[in-house]
Amino acid sequence: MASITDSADEQNRPSLQGKFNRWTWLLLPALLFLAIFFIYPLFEILQRSVTEPTLGISNFVEFFQSPVFSAVLFNTLKMSFYVMFFCLLIGYPYAYLMNHSSRRVAGLLLIAVLIPFWSSILVRTYAWTVLLQRTGVVNSMLIGIGIIEKPLKLLRNFPGIVIGMTHILLPFMVLPIYSVMQRIDKDFVTAAESLGARPFRAFREIYLPLSLPGVYAGSLLVFVVALGYYITPALLGSPRETMMGAMVVQQVQQVLDWGMGSALGVVLLITTLVILGVVGRIVNINEVLGGSGGPE
Amino acid sequence: MNRKNWPLRIFGVFAVIFLLLPTVIIIPMSFSSGRTLKFPPPGYSIRWYENLFTSPLWTDAAWSSIQIGILAAILATVLGTIAALGLTRGEFPAKGLIQAIVLSPIIIPLVIIAIGMFSVFVRWRIAGSLMALVVAHTVLAIPFVVVNVMASLRTLDRNLELAAANLGANPVRAFRFVTLPLIAPGVMAGALFAFITSWDEIVVAIFLTSPTLRTLPVVMWGQIRTEVDPTIAAAATILTVITTIVFTVTTILQTRGNTTT
């Protein structure tokens, strides 16, 4: 999992002027732009959370004392955990299959991950609202093959959000696991098997541990991205499953309480950053989002 | 893979269906002749597309989305490409931190970015303007450009630039005639990712649009919550088709970039 920083200095050019070289200045325009239009707005939220309605941490005190807000935070963590779990359940064998198929099949499997990855979240969520209806495709299929008799309620509830979010975040799990698995030397497994290990044992003791960095990166990414979701829970869930993202919007747009809305935003931001910081540094974002154009 | 792995293959088929079903199912529904979204549709027609292409609500939104997407892509590509050069070749303290800041718009929850920008832009009196959305989408798109351009820069042979310099090219000329053509596939891929980021973006757009300036996803968002007629499916199909075309071109560019360098 070479990060960009590791390979950046591969040319080993001697530094020109002590700690900075002239290429560094090229960062200035983008940093300036981000400082004005990105960092500053974030600080504004931080500021509003401790100045409205009065100076102090009253919003945060209220947040942790109110059963409603704490429930929303708990709900958000629980939802993200479920989504991470199901993404891992589907994503790991999927990535394994990609790595153990012919080039052509692997390519098709990769396209099947990348097409939804790059199509709009709103469109996919909307499609799920249609698919999961009482009279929708999923229910008619399940009734058709005789698994259930009456249509299940799959929309405007917990399972609905989990299904939709698992679908949307699955690529974030598959891609890091896939890229780590690609680098595992398959001779290790062959060696273990030729030394008498059964295939499952060879997998458990050799392959699985070697693939864990990808599992960690994918799980972290899915969990953290799920925390901030707004669109999908809003369309597939009910008020009972309100997550932090929706609560922030509600406070700002409907209650018009910018202080509380900002405080909720700050709690969400800090939760995100703490989990990122504790569980790992920003793992592998570049690998997941960028150069994953084809099986390399 | 040996024969014993057939359960894994069956799983693979189901997983592919799960992944593709929502993207694919919308297409036949958008051609429905009925007033409600049913699958399979009672019959086929293009009435919802007629509705889509003749209603000013949708056409104005599509035009805004295209303008914002192109402007944001240009701005993000320029800023991101230059920043990628700085990040790859610059030497400075806290490089990891600086890189994390440049890439962080991807990981920070969008609702926070949205309310922050809304709050600031209202005070600057630019909320609801085209420029506000361009600027906001540029912020969100820069990381994608940086990641793509850095990927091509890493595979670039620096000796070619040194050769150009030895032959008398100044740094700007060496960049223009040697570096830029070599990293062009990465830059182009970054630009297309940037366009798609803006084209599909909804959370920030909900806050920064106004009744007179709405993007396609924002109109869809409003319609999904109030109406159920299949015009939304037609709009969703158009969104998806354009995204898929741009994505395919990007993939081809990336593959070509990998083989030529």
PDB file of C-alpha atoms in Angstrom, chain B residues 21-246:
ATOM      1  CA  LEU B  21     -29.882  -3.911 -11.213  1.00  0.00           C
ATOM      2  CA  PRO B  22     -30.632  -0.396  -9.914  1.00  0.00           C
ATOM      3  CA  THR B  23     -28.710   1.231 -12.772  1.00  0.00           C
ATOM      4  CA  VAL B  24     -30.301  -0.942 -15.435  1.00  0.00           C
ATOM      5  CA  ILE B  25     -33.907  -1.147 -14.196  1.00  0.00           C
ATOM      6  CA  ILE B  26     -34.495   2.575 -14.628  1.00  0.00           C
ATOM      7  CA  ILE B  27     -34.073   2.383 -18.404  1.00  0.00           C
ATOM      8  CA  PRO B  28     -37.137   0.252 -19.316  1.00  0.00           C
ATOM      9  CA  MET B  29     -39.208   2.148 -16.749  1.00  0.00           C
ATOM     10  CA  SER B  30     -38.404   5.469 -18.369  1.00  0.00           C
ATOM     11  CA  PHE B  31     -39.983   4.183 -21.597  1.00  0.00           C
ATOM     12  CA  SER B  32     -43.202   3.201 -19.819  1.00  0.00           C
ATOM     13  CA  SER B  33     -46.552   4.166 -21.303  1.00  0.00           C
ATOM     14  CA  GLY B  34     -48.225   4.138 -17.868  1.00  0.00           C
ATOM     15  CA  ARG B  35     -48.472   6.958 -15.365  1.00  0.00           C
ATOM     16  CA  THR B  36     -46.909   5.032 -12.498  1.00  0.00           C
ATOM     17  CA  LEU B  37     -43.571   3.338 -12.059  1.00  0.00           C
ATOM     18  CA  LYS B  38     -44.212  -0.344 -12.489  1.00  0.00           C
ATOM     19  CA  PHE B  39     -41.950  -3.111 -13.632  1.00  0.00           C
ATOM     20  CA  PRO B  40     -42.438  -4.491 -16.168  1.00  0.00           C
ATOM     21  CA  PRO B  41     -44.126  -1.422 -17.671  1.00  0.00           C
ATOM     22  CA  PRO B  42     -47.641  -1.908 -19.098  1.00  0.00           C
ATOM     23  CA  GLY B  43     -46.424  -0.713 -22.507  1.00  0.00           C
ATOM     24  CA  TYR B  44     -43.736   1.412 -24.084  1.00  0.00           C
ATOM     25  CA  SER B  45     -43.677   5.033 -25.211  1.00  0.00           C
ATOM     26  CA  ILE B  46     -41.389   8.020 -25.306  1.00  0.00           C
ATOM     27  CA  ARG B  47     -43.916  10.401 -23.733  1.00  0.00           C
ATOM     28  CA  TRP B  48     -41.807  10.965 -20.613  1.00  0.00           C
ATOM     29  CA  TYR B  49     -38.828  11.925 -22.740  1.00  0.00           C
ATOM     30  CA  GLU B  50     -41.039  14.372 -24.654  1.00  0.00           C
ATOM     31  CA  ASN B  51     -42.137  15.745 -21.326  1.00  0.00           C
ATOM     32  CA  LEU B  52     -38.509  15.999 -20.199  1.00  0.00           C
ATOM     33  CA  PHE B  53     -37.232  17.755 -23.313  1.00  0.00           C
ATOM     34  CA  THR B  54     -40.134  20.201 -23.594  1.00  0.00           C
ATOM     35  CA  SER B  55     -40.531  21.220 -19.961  1.00  0.00           C
ATOM     36  CA  PRO B  56     -38.499  24.356 -19.175  1.00  0.00           C
ATOM     37  CA  LEU B  57     -38.093  23.108 -15.588  1.00  0.00           C
ATOM     38  CA  TRP B  58     -35.947  20.197 -16.811  1.00  0.00           C
ATOM     39  CA  THR B  59     -34.254  21.810 -19.817  1.00  0.00           C
ATOM     40  CA  ASP B  60     -33.159  24.897 -17.846  1.00  0.00           C
ATOM     41  CA  ALA B  61     -31.767  22.619 -15.156  1.00  0.00           C
ATOM     42  CA  ALA B  62     -29.896  20.496 -17.706  1.00  0.00           C
ATOM     43  CA  TRP B  63     -28.353  23.614 -19.250  1.00  0.00           C
ATOM     44  CA  SER B  64     -27.266  24.899 -15.811  1.00  0.00           C
ATOM     45  CA  SER B  65     -25.769  21.503 -14.954  1.00  0.00           C
ATOM     46  CA  ILE B  66     -23.766  21.441 -18.183  1.00  0.00           C
ATOM     47  CA  GLN B  67     -22.447  24.995 -17.699  1.00  0.00           C
ATOM     48  CA  ILE B  68     -21.526  24.443 -14.056  1.00  0.00           C
ATOM     49  CA  GLY B  69     -19.950  21.060 -14.828  1.00  0.00           C
ATOM     50  CA  ILE B  70     -17.750  22.398 -17.620  1.00  0.00           C
ATOM     51  CA  LEU B  71     -16.623  25.502 -15.713  1.00  0.00           C
ATOM     52  CA  ALA B  72     -15.913  23.518 -12.545  1.00  0.00           C
ATOM     53  CA  ALA B  73     -14.013  20.902 -14.551  1.00  0.00           C
ATOM     54  CA  ILE B  74     -11.813  23.554 -16.201  1.00  0.00           C
ATOM     55  CA  LEU B  75     -11.070  25.328 -12.916  1.00  0.00           C
ATOM     56  CA  ALA B  76     -10.439  22.085 -10.992  1.00  0.00           C
ATOM     57  CA  THR B  77      -8.216  20.719 -13.764  1.00  0.00           C
ATOM     58  CA  VAL B  78      -5.999  23.804 -13.837  1.00  0.00           C
ATOM     59  CA  LEU B  79      -5.702  24.065 -10.039  1.00  0.00           C
ATOM     60  CA  GLY B  80      -5.450  20.305  -9.525  1.00  0.00           C
ATOM     61  CA  THR B  81      -2.826  19.658 -12.203  1.00  0.00           C
ATOM     62  CA  ILE B  82      -0.576  22.409 -10.871  1.00  0.00           C
ATOM     63  CA  ALA B  83      -1.083  21.158  -7.309  1.00  0.00           C
ATOM     64  CA  ALA B  84      -0.295  17.579  -8.357  1.00  0.00           C
ATOM     65  CA  LEU B  85       3.045  18.771  -9.770  1.00  0.00           C
ATOM     66  CA  GLY B  86       3.750  20.548  -6.495  1.00  0.00           C
ATOM     67  CA  LEU B  87       2.813  17.510  -4.425  1.00  0.00           C
ATOM     68  CA  THR B  88       4.795  15.051  -6.528  1.00  0.00           C
ATOM     69  CA  ARG B  89       7.957  17.088  -7.015  1.00  0.00           C
ATOM     70  CA  GLY B  90       7.920  19.595  -4.199  1.00  0.00           C
ATOM     71  CA  GLU B  91       9.987  19.039  -1.100  1.00  0.00           C
ATOM     72  CA  PHE B  92       8.660  20.619   2.041  1.00  0.00           C
ATOM     73  CA  PRO B  93       7.858  19.826   5.653  1.00  0.00           C
ATOM     74  CA  ALA B  94       4.487  18.286   6.619  1.00  0.00           C
ATOM     75  CA  LYS B  95       3.973  16.987   3.111  1.00  0.00           C
ATOM     76  CA  GLY B  96       1.577  14.288   4.342  1.00  0.00           C
ATOM     77  CA  LEU B  97      -0.577  16.895   6.061  1.00  0.00           C
ATOM     78  CA  ILE B  98      -0.703  19.176   3.021  1.00  0.00           C
ATOM     79  CA  GLN B  99      -1.663  16.257   0.828  1.00  0.00           C
ATOM     80  CA  ALA B 100      -4.374  15.227   3.303  1.00  0.00           C
ATOM     81  CA  ILE B 101      -5.802  18.771   3.199  1.00  0.00           C
ATOM     82  CA  VAL B 102      -5.878  18.803  -0.603  1.00  0.00           C
ATOM     83  CA  LEU B 103      -7.636  15.415  -0.692  1.00  0.00           C
ATOM     84  CA  SER B 104      -9.898  16.029   2.326  1.00  0.00           C
ATOM     85  CA  PRO B 105     -12.966  17.344   0.417  1.00  0.00           C
ATOM     86  CA  ILE B 106     -13.551  13.678  -0.460  1.00  0.00           C
ATOM     87  CA  ILE B 107     -13.710  12.498   3.137  1.00  0.00           C
ATOM     88  CA  ILE B 108     -15.366  15.417   4.969  1.00  0.00           C
ATOM     89  CA  PRO B 109     -19.142  14.811   5.139  1.00  0.00           C
ATOM     90  CA  LEU B 110     -20.831  16.798   2.375  1.00  0.00           C
ATOM     91  CA  VAL B 111     -23.571  18.223   4.607  1.00  0.00           C
ATOM     92  CA  ILE B 112     -20.945  20.051   6.657  1.00  0.00           C
ATOM     93  CA  ILE B 113     -19.263  21.445   3.548  1.00  0.00           C
ATOM     94  CA  ALA B 114     -22.713  22.390   2.243  1.00  0.00           C
ATOM     95  CA  ILE B 115     -23.894  24.352   5.290  1.00  0.00           C
ATOM     96  CA  GLY B 116     -20.463  25.978   5.683  1.00  0.00           C
ATOM     97  CA  MET B 117     -20.394  27.199   2.092  1.00  0.00           C
ATOM     98  CA  PHE B 118     -24.042  28.256   2.279  1.00  0.00           C
ATOM     99  CA  SER B 119     -23.389  30.295   5.422  1.00  0.00           C
ATOM    100  CA  VAL B 120     -20.341  32.040   3.937  1.00  0.00           C
ATOM    101  CA  PHE B 121     -21.781  32.505   0.447  1.00  0.00           C
ATOM    102  CA  VAL B 122     -24.967  34.089   1.784  1.00  0.00           C
ATOM    103  CA  ARG B 123     -22.832  36.674   3.578  1.00  0.00           C
ATOM    104  CA  TRP B 124     -20.802  37.275   0.411  1.00  0.00           C
ATOM    105  CA  ARG B 125     -24.081  37.583  -1.496  1.00  0.00           C
ATOM    106  CA  ILE B 126     -23.155  34.916  -4.036  1.00  0.00           C
ATOM    107  CA  ALA B 127     -25.393  32.062  -2.814  1.00  0.00           C
ATOM    108  CA  GLY B 128     -27.718  30.930  -5.599  1.00  0.00           C
ATOM    109  CA  SER B 129     -25.406  32.187  -8.341  1.00  0.00           C
ATOM    110  CA  LEU B 130     -23.731  30.150 -11.045  1.00  0.00           C
ATOM    111  CA  MET B 131     -20.296  31.154  -9.754  1.00  0.00           C
ATOM    112  CA  ALA B 132     -21.089  29.857  -6.255  1.00  0.00           C
ATOM    113  CA  LEU B 133     -21.876  26.406  -7.609  1.00  0.00           C
ATOM    114  CA  VAL B 134     -18.837  26.419  -9.883  1.00  0.00           C
ATOM    115  CA  VAL B 135     -16.578  27.298  -6.963  1.00  0.00           C
ATOM    116  CA  ALA B 136     -18.202  24.717  -4.669  1.00  0.00           C
ATOM    117  CA  HIS B 137     -17.946  21.934  -7.235  1.00  0.00           C
ATOM    118  CA  THR B 138     -14.367  22.898  -7.993  1.00  0.00           C
ATOM    119  CA  VAL B 139     -13.495  22.308  -4.329  1.00  0.00           C
ATOM    120  CA  LEU B 140     -15.089  18.860  -4.479  1.00  0.00           C
ATOM    121  CA  ALA B 141     -13.445  17.988  -7.808  1.00  0.00           C
ATOM    122  CA  ILE B 142      -9.844  19.081  -7.110  1.00  0.00           C
ATOM    123  CA  PRO B 143      -8.950  15.841  -5.235  1.00  0.00           C
ATOM    124  CA  PHE B 144     -10.004  13.694  -8.203  1.00  0.00           C
ATOM    125  CA  VAL B 145      -7.818  15.699 -10.573  1.00  0.00           C
ATOM    126  CA  VAL B 146      -4.870  15.605  -8.147  1.00  0.00           C
ATOM    127  CA  VAL B 147      -5.118  11.830  -7.706  1.00  0.00           C
ATOM    128  CA  ASN B 148      -5.296  11.174 -11.456  1.00  0.00           C
ATOM    129  CA  VAL B 149      -2.506  13.557 -12.427  1.00  0.00           C
ATOM    130  CA  MET B 150      -0.240  12.290  -9.626  1.00  0.00           C
ATOM    131  CA  ALA B 151      -0.754   8.767 -10.934  1.00  0.00           C
ATOM    132  CA  SER B 152       0.515   9.776 -14.390  1.00  0.00           C
ATOM    133  CA  LEU B 153       3.352  11.873 -12.982  1.00  0.00           C
ATOM    134  CA  ARG B 154       4.653   8.904 -11.031  1.00  0.00           C
ATOM    135  CA  THR B 155       5.122   6.846 -14.183  1.00  0.00           C
ATOM    136  CA  LEU B 156       6.693   9.708 -16.113  1.00  0.00           C
ATOM    137  CA  ASP B 157      10.341   9.415 -17.135  1.00  0.00           C
ATOM    138  CA  ARG B 158      11.992  12.583 -15.823  1.00  0.00           C
ATOM    139  CA  ASN B 159      14.954  12.076 -18.146  1.00  0.00           C
ATOM    140  CA  LEU B 160      12.838  13.290 -21.052  1.00  0.00           C
ATOM    141  CA  GLU B 161      12.449  16.664 -19.339  1.00  0.00           C
ATOM    142  CA  LEU B 162      16.121  16.802 -18.519  1.00  0.00           C
ATOM    143  CA  ALA B 163      16.868  16.059 -22.184  1.00  0.00           C
ATOM    144  CA  ALA B 164      14.614  18.937 -23.235  1.00  0.00           C
ATOM    145  CA  ALA B 165      16.380  21.212 -20.748  1.00  0.00           C
ATOM    146  CA  ASN B 166      19.784  20.121 -22.050  1.00  0.00           C
ATOM    147  CA  LEU B 167      18.658  20.957 -25.561  1.00  0.00           C
ATOM    148  CA  GLY B 168      17.949  24.495 -24.379  1.00  0.00           C
ATOM    149  CA  ALA B 169      14.243  24.468 -23.483  1.00  0.00           C
ATOM    150  CA  ASN B 170      13.337  26.664 -20.537  1.00  0.00           C
ATOM    151  CA  PRO B 171      11.231  25.026 -17.782  1.00  0.00           C
ATOM    152  CA  VAL B 172       7.960  26.406 -19.142  1.00  0.00           C
ATOM    153  CA  ARG B 173       8.679  25.143 -22.656  1.00  0.00           C
ATOM    154  CA  ALA B 174       9.875  21.793 -21.314  1.00  0.00           C
ATOM    155  CA  PHE B 175       6.597  21.472 -19.424  1.00  0.00           C
ATOM    156  CA  ARG B 176       4.447  22.599 -22.339  1.00  0.00           C
ATOM    157  CA  PHE B 177       6.058  20.420 -24.995  1.00  0.00           C
ATOM    158  CA  VAL B 178       7.363  17.424 -23.041  1.00  0.00           C
ATOM    159  CA  THR B 179       5.646  16.933 -19.678  1.00  0.00           C
ATOM    160  CA  LEU B 180       2.132  18.015 -20.555  1.00  0.00           C
ATOM    161  CA  PRO B 181       1.727  15.768 -23.626  1.00  0.00           C
ATOM    162  CA  LEU B 182       3.007  12.815 -21.585  1.00  0.00           C
ATOM    163  CA  ILE B 183       0.621  13.336 -18.671  1.00  0.00           C
ATOM    164  CA  ALA B 184      -2.270  14.426 -20.940  1.00  0.00           C
ATOM    165  CA  PRO B 185      -4.260  11.189 -20.460  1.00  0.00           C
ATOM    166  CA  GLY B 186      -4.129  11.649 -16.676  1.00  0.00           C
ATOM    167  CA  VAL B 187      -5.083  15.329 -16.933  1.00  0.00           C
ATOM    168  CA  MET B 188      -7.948  14.505 -19.271  1.00  0.00           C
ATOM    169  CA  ALA B 189      -9.166  11.684 -17.010  1.00  0.00           C
ATOM    170  CA  GLY B 190      -9.014  14.101 -14.068  1.00  0.00           C
ATOM    171  CA  ALA B 191     -11.041  16.677 -16.025  1.00  0.00           C
ATOM    172  CA  LEU B 192     -13.724  14.121 -16.842  1.00  0.00           C
ATOM    173  CA  PHE B 193     -13.891  12.889 -13.236  1.00  0.00           C
ATOM    174  CA  ALA B 194     -14.229  16.544 -12.229  1.00  0.00           C
ATOM    175  CA  PHE B 195     -17.110  17.051 -14.647  1.00  0.00           C
ATOM    176  CA  ILE B 196     -18.906  13.951 -13.334  1.00  0.00           C
ATOM    177  CA  THR B 197     -18.367  15.067  -9.738  1.00  0.00           C
ATOM    178  CA  SER B 198     -20.214  18.275 -10.527  1.00  0.00           C
ATOM    179  CA  TRP B 199     -22.785  16.679 -12.852  1.00  0.00           C
ATOM    180  CA  ASP B 200     -23.928  14.192 -10.163  1.00  0.00           C
ATOM    181  CA  GLU B 201     -23.454  16.380  -7.082  1.00  0.00           C
ATOM    182  CA  ILE B 202     -26.601  16.950  -5.065  1.00  0.00           C
ATOM    183  CA  VAL B 203     -25.996  17.768  -1.379  1.00  0.00           C
ATOM    184  CA  VAL B 204     -24.092  21.034  -1.800  1.00  0.00           C
ATOM    185  CA  ALA B 205     -26.278  21.922  -4.777  1.00  0.00           C
ATOM    186  CA  ILE B 206     -29.448  21.633  -2.660  1.00  0.00           C
ATOM    187  CA  PHE B 207     -28.107  24.425  -0.470  1.00  0.00           C
ATOM    188  CA  LEU B 208     -26.510  26.653  -3.084  1.00  0.00           C
ATOM    189  CA  THR B 209     -29.161  26.599  -5.804  1.00  0.00           C
ATOM    190  CA  SER B 210     -32.034  29.070  -5.984  1.00  0.00           C
ATOM    191  CA  PRO B 211     -35.514  28.925  -7.541  1.00  0.00           C
ATOM    192  CA  THR B 212     -34.083  30.542 -10.660  1.00  0.00           C
ATOM    193  CA  LEU B 213     -30.944  28.415 -10.884  1.00  0.00           C
ATOM    194  CA  ARG B 214     -31.275  24.690 -10.341  1.00  0.00           C
ATOM    195  CA  THR B 215     -29.158  21.758 -11.457  1.00  0.00           C
ATOM    196  CA  LEU B 216     -30.566  18.526 -12.853  1.00  0.00           C
ATOM    197  CA  PRO B 217     -30.054  16.500  -9.634  1.00  0.00           C
ATOM    198  CA  VAL B 218     -31.708  19.248  -7.575  1.00  0.00           C
ATOM    199  CA  VAL B 219     -34.825  19.232  -9.792  1.00  0.00           C
ATOM    200  CA  MET B 220     -34.878  15.430  -9.564  1.00  0.00           C
ATOM    201  CA  TRP B 221     -34.584  15.586  -5.788  1.00  0.00           C
ATOM    202  CA  GLY B 222     -37.564  17.927  -5.607  1.00  0.00           C
ATOM    203  CA  GLN B 223     -39.626  15.793  -7.966  1.00  0.00           C
ATOM    204  CA  ILE B 224     -38.837  12.480  -6.262  1.00  0.00           C
ATOM    205  CA  ARG B 225     -40.251  13.768  -3.014  1.00  0.00           C
ATOM    206  CA  THR B 226     -43.436  15.208  -4.502  1.00  0.00           C
ATOM    207  CA  GLU B 227     -44.342  13.271  -7.645  1.00  0.00           C
ATOM    208  CA  VAL B 228     -44.044   9.779  -8.957  1.00  0.00           C
ATOM    209  CA  ASP B 229     -44.448  10.173 -12.715  1.00  0.00           C
ATOM    210  CA  PRO B 230     -41.844   8.447 -14.899  1.00  0.00           C
ATOM    211  CA  THR B 231     -40.331  11.735 -16.130  1.00  0.00           C
ATOM    212  CA  ILE B 232     -37.933  11.271 -13.211  1.00  0.00           C
ATOM    213  CA  ALA B 233     -36.954   7.870 -14.623  1.00  0.00           C
ATOM    214  CA  ALA B 234     -36.299   9.517 -18.001  1.00  0.00           C
ATOM    215  CA  ALA B 235     -34.138  12.180 -16.321  1.00  0.00           C
ATOM    216  CA  ALA B 236     -32.315   9.492 -14.342  1.00  0.00           C
ATOM    217  CA  THR B 237     -31.646   7.564 -17.548  1.00  0.00           C
ATOM    218  CA  ILE B 238     -30.180  10.665 -19.205  1.00  0.00           C
ATOM    219  CA  LEU B 239     -27.985  11.348 -16.152  1.00  0.00           C
ATOM    220  CA  THR B 240     -26.771   7.751 -16.135  1.00  0.00           C
ATOM    221  CA  VAL B 241     -26.149   7.572 -19.884  1.00  0.00           C
ATOM    222  CA  ILE B 242     -24.025  10.723 -19.836  1.00  0.00           C
ATOM    223  CA  THR B 243     -22.118   9.536 -16.754  1.00  0.00           C
ATOM    224  CA  THR B 244     -21.476   6.165 -18.383  1.00  0.00           C
ATOM    225  CA  ILE B 245     -20.216   7.735 -21.627  1.00  0.00           C
ATOM    226  CA  VAL B 246     -17.853  10.055 -19.763  1.00  0.00           C
TER     227      VAL B 246
END
